[in-house]
Amino acid sequence: MKIQVDDKEFELMIEYEQIKKRIRLIGIQLNVDYEGRVPVFIGVLNGSFLFLADLMKEIEIASEVTFIKVSSYEGDSSTGRVKKVIGLELDLRKRDVIIVEDIVDTGITMDHLLTELKQLEPASIAVCSLLVKPQSMQHEIEELDYVAFEIPNDFVVGYGLDYNGLGRNLKDIYRAVAVPSET
Ligand code: IMP
């Protein structure tokens, strides 16, 4: 099944039923790994909102949930692209932190995020990502302990992920259809 999002065509890649099954398994693993602790789940907005909502329904241990945003803006040529964590309201000192992200692509965003959050001296920090593109990663993320799906280098939308701000509401995940080159 093909769909149109803005000016791009996409085809079905991962159905919601499959997503739910993986989330159930990750939930079971988290319940075991964090038994007796009270972790803080930090959803990275906007992309993680559906993933985090479904994941939290599988969590049975006592836990807190909060959200952050990573603002991204162009610095001057010496600083390059600068990312900053905004909106963090909880004190993370001595807390067990689980960052919940939609996708780790190059890993640049997650690398910045981990560097900033580690300065707040949490007891532990783990990353839970819905999708990972291993072939695209430029930074090794040691904390990437929970991954629902590894995918190839396709551009994807749906289930929280957007293309030009659109498509976050789609229940399933779709990949961009490669356009044959005209030459
Ligand atoms: P990274 O810094 O390259 O790892 O990219 C992280 C961010 O880029 C993600 O949080 C997404 O917002 C966005 N991104 C990367 N790949 C995709 C994709 O295939 N579809 C939609 N957004 C993506």
XYZ file of C-alpha atoms and ligand atoms in Angstrom:
206
model
C 0.000 0.000 0.000
C 1.419 3.370 -1.031
C 0.591 6.717 0.544
C 1.475 10.326 -0.166
C 2.938 12.587 2.549
C 3.521 16.138 1.342
C 5.449 15.739 -1.946
C 6.803 12.239 -1.289
C 5.461 8.744 -1.848
C 5.828 6.165 0.921
C 5.184 2.416 1.194
C 4.264 0.295 4.209
C 7.309 -0.921 6.150
C 6.311 -1.956 9.702
C 2.728 -2.600 10.769
C 1.390 -1.412 14.119
C 0.759 -5.030 15.209
C 4.491 -5.742 14.833
C 5.391 -2.523 16.646
C 3.109 -3.474 19.536
C 4.692 -6.944 19.810
C 8.202 -5.491 20.028
C 7.081 -2.895 22.586
C 5.529 -5.633 24.728
C 8.866 -7.490 24.771
C 10.872 -4.351 25.567
C 8.412 -3.598 28.378
C 8.928 -7.058 29.879
C 12.700 -6.570 29.703
C 12.512 -3.137 31.353
C 10.272 -4.473 34.142
C 12.933 -7.078 34.910
C 15.991 -4.851 34.492
C 14.617 -2.029 36.671
C 12.866 -4.084 39.332
C 13.247 -2.457 42.757
C 14.304 0.895 41.251
C 12.144 3.847 40.252
C 13.409 4.920 36.816
C 12.598 8.175 35.044
C 11.490 7.753 31.434
C 12.406 10.824 29.397
C 10.562 11.086 26.078
C 12.321 13.159 23.434
C 9.679 15.280 21.722
C 8.157 15.389 19.236
C 8.882 12.043 17.622
C 8.633 9.759 20.673
C 5.113 10.636 21.799
C 3.306 7.553 20.452
C 6.150 5.141 21.247
C 6.431 6.393 24.829
C 2.656 6.218 25.322
C 2.497 2.583 24.173
C 5.676 1.643 26.055
C 4.418 3.063 29.365
C 1.322 0.842 29.158
C 3.663 -2.169 29.416
C 5.617 -0.837 32.409
C 4.487 -2.329 35.706
C 7.226 -1.068 38.032
C 6.986 2.310 39.802
C 8.363 4.944 37.449
C 8.158 8.596 36.450
C 7.674 10.079 32.996
C 8.830 13.421 31.691
C 9.603 15.042 28.349
C 12.380 17.101 26.819
C 13.064 18.714 23.486
C 16.340 19.028 21.688
C 16.525 22.441 20.124
C 18.686 22.529 17.058
C 20.001 25.713 15.553
C 22.801 26.736 13.232
C 25.739 28.268 15.049
C 28.504 30.217 13.364
C 31.076 28.339 11.327
C 33.251 27.678 14.382
C 30.553 26.065 16.502
C 28.713 24.294 13.699
C 25.312 22.842 14.486
C 24.514 23.231 18.180
C 21.908 21.179 20.015
C 20.561 22.003 23.428
C 18.253 20.152 25.798
C 15.216 22.199 26.793
C 12.263 21.638 29.092
C 13.793 19.295 31.652
C 11.890 19.778 34.895
C 13.083 16.881 37.072
C 16.224 16.646 39.168
C 18.043 13.649 37.670
C 20.785 13.386 40.311
C 21.116 9.751 41.462
C 18.143 8.720 39.301
C 18.007 5.822 36.846
C 17.262 7.497 33.533
C 15.822 5.876 30.399
C 15.819 8.135 27.345
C 13.007 7.228 24.932
C 13.666 8.307 21.338
C 11.925 7.704 18.005
C 15.025 7.077 15.895
C 18.803 7.083 16.131
C 20.074 7.943 12.667
C 23.617 9.404 12.668
C 23.596 9.333 16.477
C 24.608 13.009 16.671
C 21.453 14.057 18.554
C 21.737 11.195 21.049
C 25.441 11.831 21.573
C 24.717 15.495 22.504
C 21.805 14.497 24.680
C 23.847 11.930 26.614
C 26.686 14.388 27.160
C 24.277 16.972 28.608
C 22.281 14.565 30.762
C 25.394 12.884 32.195
C 26.435 16.253 33.618
C 23.346 16.058 35.836
C 24.884 13.032 37.581
C 22.191 10.378 37.177
C 22.839 6.983 38.820
C 22.506 5.305 35.414
C 21.441 6.184 31.910
C 20.055 3.936 29.167
C 18.595 4.638 25.727
C 15.446 3.030 24.352
C 14.881 3.775 20.668
C 12.035 2.643 18.456
C 14.251 2.618 15.354
C 17.978 2.572 14.687
C 19.759 2.947 11.340
C 23.039 1.084 12.016
C 24.515 1.885 8.588
C 24.085 5.588 9.169
C 25.511 5.835 12.696
C 28.576 8.034 13.123
C 28.723 7.805 16.909
C 28.790 4.587 18.855
C 26.079 4.853 21.514
C 27.051 2.458 24.294
C 23.872 3.241 26.222
C 21.614 2.013 23.377
C 20.283 -0.966 25.346
C 16.709 -1.235 24.040
C 15.898 -1.128 20.313
C 12.597 -2.138 18.745
C 13.763 -2.319 15.108
C 16.997 -1.917 13.175
C 16.240 -0.556 9.718
C 18.235 0.224 6.559
C 19.043 3.785 5.544
C 15.535 4.558 4.284
C 13.694 7.739 5.241
C 10.660 6.744 7.284
C 7.444 8.368 8.541
C 4.583 7.401 10.788
C 4.048 6.346 14.398
C 5.455 9.680 15.607
C 8.016 10.280 12.868
C 7.421 13.113 10.416
C 8.275 14.313 6.950
C 8.097 18.124 6.809
C 5.980 18.066 9.963
C 3.453 15.632 8.476
C 2.733 11.937 8.973
C 3.284 11.659 12.745
C -0.302 10.467 13.156
C 0.079 7.410 10.907
C -0.402 4.184 12.862
C 2.125 2.138 10.866
C 5.666 3.030 9.761
C 6.257 3.779 6.065
C 9.451 4.148 4.035
C 10.063 6.609 1.209
C 9.775 5.045 -2.218
C 13.053 5.548 -4.086
C 12.498 7.777 -7.097
C 14.364 6.404 -10.151
C 16.935 8.955 -11.324
C 16.045 10.669 -14.592
C 19.524 10.499 -16.075
P 20.442 11.875 14.274
O 20.972 13.028 15.082
O 21.040 11.851 12.887
O 20.581 10.539 14.954
O 18.922 12.156 13.971
C 17.996 12.156 14.925
C 16.731 12.852 14.508
O 16.595 13.033 13.087
C 15.563 12.009 14.930
O 15.193 12.264 16.256
C 14.502 12.405 13.925
O 13.836 13.543 14.379
C 15.270 12.750 12.668
N 15.288 11.626 11.704
C 16.320 10.853 11.370
N 15.980 9.925 10.445
C 14.656 10.112 10.205
C 13.695 9.455 9.350
O 13.976 8.489 8.613
N 12.424 9.945 9.397
C 12.053 10.989 10.196
N 12.918 11.628 11.001
C 14.207 11.198 11.015
